[in-house]
PDB file of C-alpha atoms in Angstrom:
ATOM      1  CA  MET F  19      23.448  85.527  61.052  1.00  0.00           C
ATOM      2  CA  HIS F  20      26.674  87.983  59.270  1.00  0.00           C
ATOM      3  CA  PRO F  21      29.863  85.634  58.377  1.00  0.00           C
ATOM      4  CA  ASP F  22      32.331  87.047  60.298  1.00  0.00           C
ATOM      5  CA  ASP F  23      30.598  86.782  63.156  1.00  0.00           C
ATOM      6  CA  PRO F  24      32.354  83.528  65.227  1.00  0.00           C
ATOM      7  CA  SER F  25      29.597  81.654  66.624  1.00  0.00           C
ATOM      8  CA  ALA F  26      28.975  81.274  62.653  1.00  0.00           C
ATOM      9  CA  GLN F  27      32.449  80.090  62.372  1.00  0.00           C
ATOM     10  CA  LYS F  28      32.781  77.420  64.801  1.00  0.00           C
ATOM     11  CA  LEU F  29      29.193  76.410  62.778  1.00  0.00           C
ATOM     12  CA  THR F  30      31.040  76.148  59.562  1.00  0.00           C
ATOM     13  CA  ASP F  31      34.472  74.788  61.003  1.00  0.00           C
ATOM     14  CA  ALA F  32      32.620  71.573  63.356  1.00  0.00           C
ATOM     15  CA  PRO F  33      33.809  68.395  61.509  1.00  0.00           C
ATOM     16  CA  SER F  34      30.386  67.507  59.172  1.00  0.00           C
ATOM     17  CA  THR F  35      29.236  64.096  60.890  1.00  0.00           C
ATOM     18  CA  THR F  36      27.816  62.978  57.305  1.00  0.00           C
ATOM     19  CA  ARG F  37      30.686  63.264  56.028  1.00  0.00           C
ATOM     20  CA  THR F  38      32.499  60.801  58.600  1.00  0.00           C
ATOM     21  CA  ARG F  39      30.154  58.554  58.012  1.00  0.00           C
ATOM     22  CA  ASP F  40      30.859  58.719  54.418  1.00  0.00           C
ATOM     23  CA  ALA F  41      34.636  58.805  55.036  1.00  0.00           C
ATOM     24  CA  VAL F  42      34.121  55.731  57.508  1.00  0.00           C
ATOM     25  CA  SER F  43      31.622  53.406  54.835  1.00  0.00           C
ATOM     26  CA  THR F  44      34.203  54.504  52.297  1.00  0.00           C
ATOM     27  CA  GLU F  45      36.707  52.862  54.126  1.00  0.00           C
ATOM     28  CA  ARG F  46      35.204  49.546  54.834  1.00  0.00           C
ATOM     29  CA  THR F  47      34.190  50.014  51.694  1.00  0.00           C
ATOM     30  CA  ILE F  48      37.434  50.138  50.071  1.00  0.00           C
ATOM     31  CA  GLY F  49      40.000  49.711  52.802  1.00  0.00           C
ATOM     32  CA  ARG F  50      42.523  46.726  52.981  1.00  0.00           C
ATOM     33  CA  HIS F  51      40.714  45.150  55.645  1.00  0.00           C
ATOM     34  CA  ARG F  52      37.066  45.312  55.104  1.00  0.00           C
ATOM     35  CA  ALA F  53      34.961  42.301  56.968  1.00  0.00           C
ATOM     36  CA  PRO F  54      34.314  40.439  54.000  1.00  0.00           C
ATOM     37  CA  GLU F  55      30.586  40.681  52.276  1.00  0.00           C
ATOM     38  CA  PRO F  56      28.366  37.269  53.567  1.00  0.00           C
ATOM     39  CA  PRO F  57      27.409  35.043  50.114  1.00  0.00           C
ATOM     40  CA  ARG F  58      23.798  35.570  49.181  1.00  0.00           C
ATOM     41  CA  ARG F  59      22.614  33.212  48.491  1.00  0.00           C
ATOM     42  CA  ALA F  60      20.489  32.481  44.611  1.00  0.00           C
ATOM     43  CA  LEU F  61      16.698  32.787  45.405  1.00  0.00           C
ATOM     44  CA  LEU F  62      15.576  31.651  42.205  1.00  0.00           C
ATOM     45  CA  GLY F  63      17.622  28.065  43.736  1.00  0.00           C
ATOM     46  CA  SER F  64      14.837  26.649  45.606  1.00  0.00           C
ATOM     47  CA  THR F  65      11.546  25.266  44.322  1.00  0.00           C
ATOM     48  CA  PRO F  66       9.537  27.195  46.238  1.00  0.00           C
ATOM     49  CA  VAL F  67      10.640  30.971  45.124  1.00  0.00           C
ATOM     50  CA  ARG F  68       9.951  28.656  41.387  1.00  0.00           C
ATOM     51  CA  VAL F  69       7.495  27.901  41.863  1.00  0.00           C
ATOM     52  CA  ALA F  70       5.860  31.031  43.821  1.00  0.00           C
ATOM     53  CA  LEU F  71       7.641  33.306  40.980  1.00  0.00           C
ATOM     54  CA  ALA F  72       5.476  31.391  38.562  1.00  0.00           C
ATOM     55  CA  THR F  73       2.424  31.556  40.020  1.00  0.00           C
ATOM     56  CA  GLY F  74       2.378  35.561  40.142  1.00  0.00           C
ATOM     57  CA  VAL F  75       3.712  35.741  36.483  1.00  0.00           C
ATOM     58  CA  THR F  76       0.913  33.854  35.966  1.00  0.00           C
ATOM     59  CA  CYS F  77      -2.148  36.226  38.031  1.00  0.00           C
ATOM     60  CA  CYS F  78      -0.253  39.504  37.448  1.00  0.00           C
ATOM     61  CA  LEU F  79      -1.075  38.761  34.102  1.00  0.00           C
ATOM     62  CA  GLY F  80      -5.069  37.879  35.245  1.00  0.00           C
ATOM     63  CA  LEU F  81      -5.065  40.889  36.586  1.00  0.00           C
ATOM     64  CA  GLY F  82      -3.883  41.797  33.183  1.00  0.00           C
ATOM     65  CA  ALA F  83      -6.543  40.740  31.343  1.00  0.00           C
ATOM     66  CA  PHE F  84      -8.794  41.452  33.839  1.00  0.00           C
ATOM     67  CA  ALA F  85      -8.509  45.292  33.615  1.00  0.00           C
ATOM     68  CA  ALA F  86      -8.335  45.467  29.582  1.00  0.00           C
ATOM     69  CA  ALA F  87     -11.772  42.994  29.842  1.00  0.00           C
ATOM     70  CA  ARG F  88     -12.949  46.201  32.184  1.00  0.00           C
ATOM     71  CA  ASP F  89     -12.409  49.383  30.435  1.00  0.00           C
ATOM     72  CA  GLY F  90     -13.548  47.348  27.350  1.00  0.00           C
ATOM     73  CA  GLN F  91      -9.741  47.030  25.670  1.00  0.00           C
ATOM     74  CA  GLU F  92      -8.931  43.642  23.940  1.00  0.00           C
ATOM     75  CA  ALA F  93      -7.579  41.689  26.821  1.00  0.00           C
ATOM     76  CA  PRO F  94      -4.272  40.056  25.697  1.00  0.00           C
ATOM     77  CA  GLN F  95      -3.539  36.153  25.551  1.00  0.00           C
ATOM     78  CA  PRO F  96      -1.808  34.646  28.793  1.00  0.00           C
ATOM     79  CA  VAL F  97       1.422  33.638  27.569  1.00  0.00           C
ATOM     80  CA  ARG F  98       1.023  30.026  28.427  1.00  0.00           C
ATOM     81  CA  PRO F  99       4.148  28.448  27.335  1.00  0.00           C
ATOM     82  CA  ILE F 100       5.639  30.722  29.343  1.00  0.00           C
ATOM     83  CA  ALA F 101       4.028  30.111  32.783  1.00  0.00           C
ATOM     84  CA  ASP F 102       3.787  25.868  32.056  1.00  0.00           C
ATOM     85  CA  ALA F 103       7.735  25.500  31.084  1.00  0.00           C
ATOM     86  CA  LEU F 104       8.206  27.796  34.578  1.00  0.00           C
ATOM     87  CA  ALA F 105       6.241  25.377  36.280  1.00  0.00           C
ATOM     88  CA  ASP F 106       7.045  22.535  34.108  1.00  0.00           C
ATOM     89  CA  ARG F 107      10.860  22.922  34.665  1.00  0.00           C
ATOM     90  CA  ALA F 108       9.924  23.036  38.927  1.00  0.00           C
ATOM     91  CA  ALA F 109       8.353  20.349  39.002  1.00  0.00           C
ATOM     92  CA  ILE F 110      10.576  18.652  37.679  1.00  0.00           C
ATOM     93  CA  ALA F 111      13.555  19.973  39.472  1.00  0.00           C
ATOM     94  CA  ASP F 112      11.586  18.749  42.967  1.00  0.00           C
ATOM     95  CA  GLU F 113      10.756  15.785  41.830  1.00  0.00           C
ATOM     96  CA  ARG F 114      15.293  15.445  40.883  1.00  0.00           C
ATOM     97  CA  ALA F 115      16.102  16.650  44.689  1.00  0.00           C
ATOM     98  CA  SER F 116      13.215  14.573  46.028  1.00  0.00           C
ATOM     99  CA  ARG F 117      14.224  11.349  44.669  1.00  0.00           C
ATOM    100  CA  SER F 118      15.811   8.285  47.521  1.00  0.00           C
ATOM    101  CA  LEU F 119      18.938   6.628  46.942  1.00  0.00           C
ATOM    102  CA  ASP F 120      17.035   4.043  47.463  1.00  0.00           C
ATOM    103  CA  ARG F 121      15.447   3.074  44.894  1.00  0.00           C
ATOM    104  CA  ASP F 122      14.679   0.637  43.225  1.00  0.00           C
ATOM    105  CA  VAL F 123      17.001  -1.169  40.907  1.00  0.00           C
ATOM    106  CA  ALA F 124      16.359  -1.225  36.937  1.00  0.00           C
ATOM    107  CA  PRO F 125      15.362  -4.527  35.348  1.00  0.00           C
ATOM    108  CA  PRO F 126      17.691  -6.083  33.202  1.00  0.00           C
ATOM    109  CA  ARG F 127      17.820  -4.896  30.255  1.00  0.00           C
ATOM    110  CA  ALA F 128      17.718  -8.501  27.932  1.00  0.00           C
ATOM    111  CA  LEU F 129      20.043  -9.069  25.786  1.00  0.00           C
ATOM    112  CA  PRO F 130      19.647  -9.709  21.504  1.00  0.00           C
ATOM    113  CA  THR F 131      20.726 -13.927  21.828  1.00  0.00           C
ATOM    114  CA  PRO F 132      23.427 -14.054  18.913  1.00  0.00           C
ATOM    115  CA  THR F 133      22.264 -16.402  16.484  1.00  0.00           C
ATOM    116  CA  ALA F 134      23.918 -19.282  14.812  1.00  0.00           C
ATOM    117  CA  SER F 135      26.782 -19.024  12.968  1.00  0.00           C
ATOM    118  CA  PRO F 136      27.223 -20.092   9.574  1.00  0.00           C
ATOM    119  CA  THR F 137      28.811 -23.034   9.916  1.00  0.00           C
ATOM    120  CA  PRO F 138      32.842 -22.633   7.803  1.00  0.00           C
ATOM    121  CA  ARG F 139      33.514 -24.927   5.471  1.00  0.00           C
ATOM    122  CA  PRO F 140      35.862 -27.700   5.585  1.00  0.00           C
ATOM    123  CA  THR F 141      40.035 -25.917   5.250  1.00  0.00           C
ATOM    124  CA  VAL F 142      41.277 -29.055   2.915  1.00  0.00           C
ATOM    125  CA  THR F 143      45.063 -29.553   2.811  1.00  0.00           C
ATOM    126  CA  ARG F 144      46.433 -29.793   0.354  1.00  0.00           C
ATOM    127  CA  LYS F 145      48.948 -32.773   0.655  1.00  0.00           C
ATOM    128  CA  ALA F 146      52.719 -32.691  -0.449  1.00  0.00           C
ATOM    129  CA  PRO F 147      54.049 -34.698  -2.668  1.00  0.00           C
ATOM    130  CA  ARG F 148      55.796 -37.791  -1.137  1.00  0.00           C
ATOM    131  CA  LYS F 149      59.795 -38.439  -2.506  1.00  0.00           C
ATOM    132  CA  PRO F 150      60.193 -40.994  -4.906  1.00  0.00           C
ATOM    133  CA  VAL F 151      60.824 -44.012  -2.259  1.00  0.00           C
ATOM    134  CA  LYS F 152      63.638 -45.080  -3.763  1.00  0.00           C
ATOM    135  CA  PRO F 153      63.569 -49.108  -3.979  1.00  0.00           C
ATOM    136  CA  ARG F 154      65.407 -50.950  -1.358  1.00  0.00           C
ATOM    137  CA  ARG F 155      68.962 -52.920  -2.388  1.00  0.00           C
ATOM    138  CA  PRO F 156      68.652 -56.259  -1.927  1.00  0.00           C
ATOM    139  CA  ARG F 157      71.488 -57.856   0.617  1.00  0.00           C
ATOM    140  CA  PRO F 158      74.630 -59.911  -0.874  1.00  0.00           C
ATOM    141  CA  VAL F 159      73.903 -63.680  -1.320  1.00  0.00           C
ATOM    142  CA  ALA F 160      76.754 -66.129  -2.528  1.00  0.00           C
ATOM    143  CA  GLY F 161      79.956 -64.303  -1.744  1.00  0.00           C
ATOM    144  CA  LEU F 162      78.834 -61.359  -3.862  1.00  0.00           C
ATOM    145  CA  ASP F 163      79.665 -57.912  -3.103  1.00  0.00           C
ATOM    146  CA  GLN F 164      77.070 -55.125  -3.220  1.00  0.00           C
ATOM    147  CA  GLN F 165      78.266 -53.954  -6.351  1.00  0.00           C
ATOM    148  CA  GLN F 166      77.442 -57.722  -7.778  1.00  0.00           C
ATOM    149  CA  MET F 167      74.540 -58.351  -6.063  1.00  0.00           C
ATOM    150  CA  ASP F 168      73.037 -54.607  -7.808  1.00  0.00           C
ATOM    151  CA  ASN F 169      73.651 -55.101 -10.892  1.00  0.00           C
ATOM    152  CA  ALA F 170      71.941 -59.284 -10.424  1.00  0.00           C
ATOM    153  CA  LYS F 171      68.493 -57.809  -9.955  1.00  0.00           C
ATOM    154  CA  ILE F 172      69.313 -55.114 -12.557  1.00  0.00           C
ATOM    155  CA  ILE F 173      69.492 -58.647 -14.485  1.00  0.00           C
ATOM    156  CA  VAL F 174      66.959 -60.684 -12.862  1.00  0.00           C
ATOM    157  CA  ASP F 175      64.067 -57.640 -12.897  1.00  0.00           C
ATOM    158  CA  VAL F 176      64.926 -57.457 -17.012  1.00  0.00           C
ATOM    159  CA  GLY F 177      64.322 -61.274 -17.005  1.00  0.00           C
ATOM    160  CA  LEU F 178      60.337 -60.649 -15.496  1.00  0.00           C
ATOM    161  CA  GLU F 179      59.512 -57.855 -17.797  1.00  0.00           C
ATOM    162  CA  LEU F 180      59.855 -59.754 -20.764  1.00  0.00           C
ATOM    163  CA  LYS F 181      58.376 -63.357 -18.993  1.00  0.00           C
ATOM    164  CA  MET F 182      61.000 -65.646 -19.782  1.00  0.00           C
ATOM    165  CA  PRO F 183      60.505 -68.122 -17.475  1.00  0.00           C
ATOM    166  CA  ARG F 184      62.697 -68.676 -14.171  1.00  0.00           C
ATOM    167  CA  ARG F 185      65.257 -70.937 -16.269  1.00  0.00           C
ATOM    168  CA  ALA F 186      66.540 -68.451 -17.832  1.00  0.00           C
ATOM    169  CA  LEU F 187      67.133 -65.966 -15.431  1.00  0.00           C
ATOM    170  CA  VAL F 188      69.242 -68.584 -13.638  1.00  0.00           C
ATOM    171  CA  VAL F 189      70.963 -69.313 -17.079  1.00  0.00           C
ATOM    172  CA  ALA F 190      71.595 -65.178 -17.559  1.00  0.00           C
ATOM    173  CA  LEU F 191      72.639 -65.100 -14.054  1.00  0.00           C
ATOM    174  CA  ALA F 192      75.477 -67.597 -14.973  1.00  0.00           C
ATOM    175  CA  THR F 193      76.322 -65.601 -18.053  1.00  0.00           C
ATOM    176  CA  ALA F 194      76.836 -62.028 -16.531  1.00  0.00           C
ATOM    177  CA  MET F 195      78.696 -64.141 -13.752  1.00  0.00           C
ATOM    178  CA  GLN F 196      81.529 -65.543 -16.191  1.00  0.00           C
ATOM    179  CA  GLU F 197      82.341 -62.833 -19.021  1.00  0.00           C
ATOM    180  CA  SER F 198      81.805 -60.289 -16.182  1.00  0.00           C
ATOM    181  CA  ASN F 199      82.153 -62.069 -12.716  1.00  0.00           C
ATOM    182  CA  LEU F 200      79.217 -59.085 -12.855  1.00  0.00           C
ATOM    183  CA  TYR F 201      80.658 -55.426 -13.127  1.00  0.00           C
ATOM    184  CA  ASN F 202      79.555 -54.017 -15.869  1.00  0.00           C
ATOM    185  CA  LEU F 203      82.603 -53.368 -17.656  1.00  0.00           C
ATOM    186  CA  ALA F 204      84.038 -50.493 -19.469  1.00  0.00           C
ATOM    187  CA  SER F 205      86.818 -52.104 -22.711  1.00  0.00           C
ATOM    188  CA  ASP F 206      90.159 -50.174 -23.012  1.00  0.00           C
ATOM    189  CA  VAL F 207      89.929 -50.528 -26.634  1.00  0.00           C
ATOM    190  CA  LEU F 208      87.215 -48.633 -26.695  1.00  0.00           C
ATOM    191  CA  PRO F 209      87.881 -45.630 -24.948  1.00  0.00           C
ATOM    192  CA  GLU F 210      84.113 -43.690 -25.251  1.00  0.00           C
ATOM    193  CA  SER F 211      82.857 -46.897 -23.067  1.00  0.00           C
ATOM    194  CA  SER F 212      84.726 -45.105 -20.090  1.00  0.00           C
ATOM    195  CA  GLU F 213      82.375 -42.123 -20.569  1.00  0.00           C
ATOM    196  CA  TYR F 214      79.608 -43.676 -19.570  1.00  0.00           C
ATOM    197  CA  PRO F 215      78.847 -45.163 -15.375  1.00  0.00           C
ATOM    198  CA  HIS F 216      81.489 -48.033 -15.543  1.00  0.00           C
ATOM    199  CA  GLN F 217      82.681 -50.297 -12.467  1.00  0.00           C
ATOM    200  CA  GLY F 218      86.444 -51.989 -13.602  1.00  0.00           C
ATOM    201  CA  SER F 219      87.728 -52.015 -16.827  1.00  0.00           C
ATOM    202  CA  GLY F 220      88.729 -55.417 -19.972  1.00  0.00           C
ATOM    203  CA  SER F 221      91.780 -55.957 -22.927  1.00  0.00           C
ATOM    204  CA  ASP F 222      88.671 -58.602 -24.729  1.00  0.00           C
ATOM    205  CA  HIS F 223      88.897 -56.339 -28.762  1.00  0.00           C
ATOM    206  CA  ASP F 224      85.536 -54.717 -27.940  1.00  0.00           C
ATOM    207  CA  SER F 225      83.779 -56.545 -24.872  1.00  0.00           C
ATOM    208  CA  VAL F 226      81.480 -54.393 -23.232  1.00  0.00           C
ATOM    209  CA  GLY F 227      79.213 -54.839 -20.385  1.00  0.00           C
ATOM    210  CA  LEU F 228      78.229 -56.558 -17.964  1.00  0.00           C
ATOM    211  CA  PHE F 229      78.121 -59.551 -20.921  1.00  0.00           C
ATOM    212  CA  GLN F 230      80.865 -58.134 -22.789  1.00  0.00           C
ATOM    213  CA  GLN F 231      78.848 -57.924 -25.903  1.00  0.00           C
ATOM    214  CA  ARG F 232      80.222 -56.472 -29.029  1.00  0.00           C
ATOM    215  CA  PRO F 233      79.727 -53.990 -30.282  1.00  0.00           C
ATOM    216  CA  SER F 234      81.267 -54.664 -33.965  1.00  0.00           C
ATOM    217  CA  SER F 235      79.029 -57.793 -33.640  1.00  0.00           C
ATOM    218  CA  GLY F 236      75.809 -56.039 -33.792  1.00  0.00           C
ATOM    219  CA  TRP F 237      74.629 -55.617 -30.130  1.00  0.00           C
ATOM    220  CA  GLY F 238      74.382 -52.651 -30.209  1.00  0.00           C
ATOM    221  CA  THR F 239      76.218 -48.229 -29.907  1.00  0.00           C
ATOM    222  CA  VAL F 240      78.507 -49.226 -26.844  1.00  0.00           C
ATOM    223  CA  ALA F 241      76.472 -46.140 -24.477  1.00  0.00           C
ATOM    224  CA  GLU F 242      73.421 -48.723 -25.369  1.00  0.00           C
ATOM    225  CA  LEU F 243      75.794 -51.963 -23.512  1.00  0.00           C
ATOM    226  CA  MET F 244      77.268 -49.665 -21.647  1.00  0.00           C
ATOM    227  CA  ARG F 245      73.645 -49.565 -19.331  1.00  0.00           C
ATOM    228  CA  PRO F 246      73.146 -52.316 -17.384  1.00  0.00           C
ATOM    229  CA  SER F 247      69.962 -52.634 -18.071  1.00  0.00           C
ATOM    230  CA  TYR F 248      69.859 -52.461 -21.897  1.00  0.00           C
ATOM    231  CA  ALA F 249      72.699 -55.506 -22.367  1.00  0.00           C
ATOM    232  CA  ALA F 250      70.140 -57.821 -19.850  1.00  0.00           C
ATOM    233  CA  ARG F 251      67.222 -57.468 -22.399  1.00  0.00           C
ATOM    234  CA  ALA F 252      69.595 -58.245 -26.000  1.00  0.00           C
ATOM    235  CA  PHE F 253      70.373 -61.083 -24.319  1.00  0.00           C
ATOM    236  CA  TYR F 254      67.218 -62.424 -23.394  1.00  0.00           C
ATOM    237  CA  THR F 255      66.412 -61.373 -26.955  1.00  0.00           C
ATOM    238  CA  ALA F 256      68.765 -63.451 -28.365  1.00  0.00           C
ATOM    239  CA  LEU F 257      68.822 -66.411 -25.892  1.00  0.00           C
ATOM    240  CA  ALA F 258      64.542 -66.772 -27.546  1.00  0.00           C
ATOM    241  CA  GLU F 259      65.179 -66.481 -30.507  1.00  0.00           C
ATOM    242  CA  ILE F 260      67.497 -69.541 -29.525  1.00  0.00           C
ATOM    243  CA  PRO F 261      65.441 -73.059 -30.341  1.00  0.00           C
ATOM    244  CA  GLY F 262      64.704 -75.729 -27.763  1.00  0.00           C
ATOM    245  CA  TRP F 263      66.709 -73.180 -25.544  1.00  0.00           C
ATOM    246  CA  GLN F 264      64.775 -74.233 -22.554  1.00  0.00           C
ATOM    247  CA  ASP F 265      65.794 -78.538 -23.353  1.00  0.00           C
ATOM    248  CA  MET F 266      69.197 -77.777 -23.512  1.00  0.00           C
ATOM    249  CA  SER F 267      72.215 -77.214 -20.691  1.00  0.00           C
ATOM    250  CA  LEU F 268      72.716 -74.046 -18.682  1.00  0.00           C
ATOM    251  CA  THR F 269      75.945 -74.181 -20.502  1.00  0.00           C
ATOM    252  CA  ALA F 270      74.643 -74.766 -24.564  1.00  0.00           C
ATOM    253  CA  ALA F 271      72.320 -71.771 -23.977  1.00  0.00           C
ATOM    254  CA  ALA F 272      74.631 -69.672 -22.420  1.00  0.00           C
ATOM    255  CA  GLN F 273      77.269 -70.343 -25.875  1.00  0.00           C
ATOM    256  CA  ALA F 274      74.443 -70.930 -28.052  1.00  0.00           C
ATOM    257  CA  VAL F 275      73.840 -66.939 -27.113  1.00  0.00           C
ATOM    258  CA  GLN F 276      77.563 -66.010 -26.484  1.00  0.00           C
ATOM    259  CA  VAL F 277      79.352 -68.231 -28.971  1.00  0.00           C
ATOM    260  CA  SER F 278      82.071 -67.327 -26.854  1.00  0.00           C
ATOM    261  CA  ALA F 279      85.544 -69.430 -26.972  1.00  0.00           C
ATOM    262  CA  TYR F 280      85.437 -71.230 -23.514  1.00  0.00           C
ATOM    263  CA  PRO F 281      81.631 -73.032 -24.451  1.00  0.00           C
ATOM    264  CA  ASP F 282      82.024 -74.738 -20.569  1.00  0.00           C
ATOM    265  CA  ALA F 283      83.374 -71.969 -18.564  1.00  0.00           C
ATOM    266  CA  TYR F 284      79.841 -71.530 -17.482  1.00  0.00           C
ATOM    267  CA  ALA F 285      79.311 -74.086 -15.761  1.00  0.00           C
ATOM    268  CA  PRO F 286      80.271 -73.856 -12.616  1.00  0.00           C
ATOM    269  CA  HIS F 287      78.340 -70.503 -12.203  1.00  0.00           C
ATOM    270  CA  GLU F 288      75.164 -72.326 -11.888  1.00  0.00           C
ATOM    271  CA  GLU F 289      74.766 -73.002  -8.060  1.00  0.00           C
ATOM    272  CA  ARG F 290      75.627 -69.850  -7.042  1.00  0.00           C
ATOM    273  CA  ALA F 291      73.143 -68.350 -10.061  1.00  0.00           C
ATOM    274  CA  THR F 292      70.411 -70.804  -9.117  1.00  0.00           C
ATOM    275  CA  THR F 293      71.179 -69.320  -5.735  1.00  0.00           C
ATOM    276  CA  VAL F 294      70.763 -65.546  -6.219  1.00  0.00           C
ATOM    277  CA  ALA F 295      67.891 -66.159  -8.150  1.00  0.00           C
ATOM    278  CA  ALA F 296      66.566 -67.562  -5.354  1.00  0.00           C
ATOM    279  CA  ALA F 297      67.376 -64.786  -3.276  1.00  0.00           C
ATOM    280  CA  LEU F 298      66.222 -61.991  -5.863  1.00  0.00           C
ATOM    281  CA  LEU F 299      62.721 -64.623  -6.715  1.00  0.00           C
ATOM    282  CA  ALA F 300      61.655 -64.312  -2.952  1.00  0.00           C
TER     283      ALA F 300
END
């Protein structure tokens, strides 16, 4: 047919059905309103397909081995590990899928019994050292105040320490009552005596302390005689050196020690001294 033939031109100008279908197919593929493709299900996701696949692989391997043996060739060793692995995985997947929600509860695990811990050693608590308890001050008697009673107690305690009899305690108390009224006195003549604890002062020469003993007469230093305990000890020591003092009257025994200008001045204090000694020895 000649290319100028009108019939040929009609045939040529006619739209091709194949192109139209291709254009429609292309439009469905790339157009804005193409229909979504249905989701594909994974063939290998189900257990039967896995089993069939493993069986087919095994059969193919067997046929290949048979054909090779028939042609005189050495049959290849079947790859058993791969087939077995696929079969095992399929069986495991099937087993997991077939588990029931009502499966038996696993028996409880026995927890190990804790061993007894060793007995802890007892904690030793050290007690704090006790604070020294101050001695109770004696209650004043016989008209004495607290300072006088405290000094009387010192005189009695020193006599007990020296193991002097009760009569010596009364003599010493009566002597201190007469000499200082049971106060530890300093001396206006000895300014040094005022540097030590004292409860007043006197002016009888250089006499100091409870028994008004004079440093110049050899009784001791000012510092020693201003201590009531030392003064009481000095008196008891001098009394013990007088022969037969126990048989003497109170005023004679006191005068033998003190050598006072008023030898009879001690007698009036005997009764009160006896009361004070009894209270302190009770």
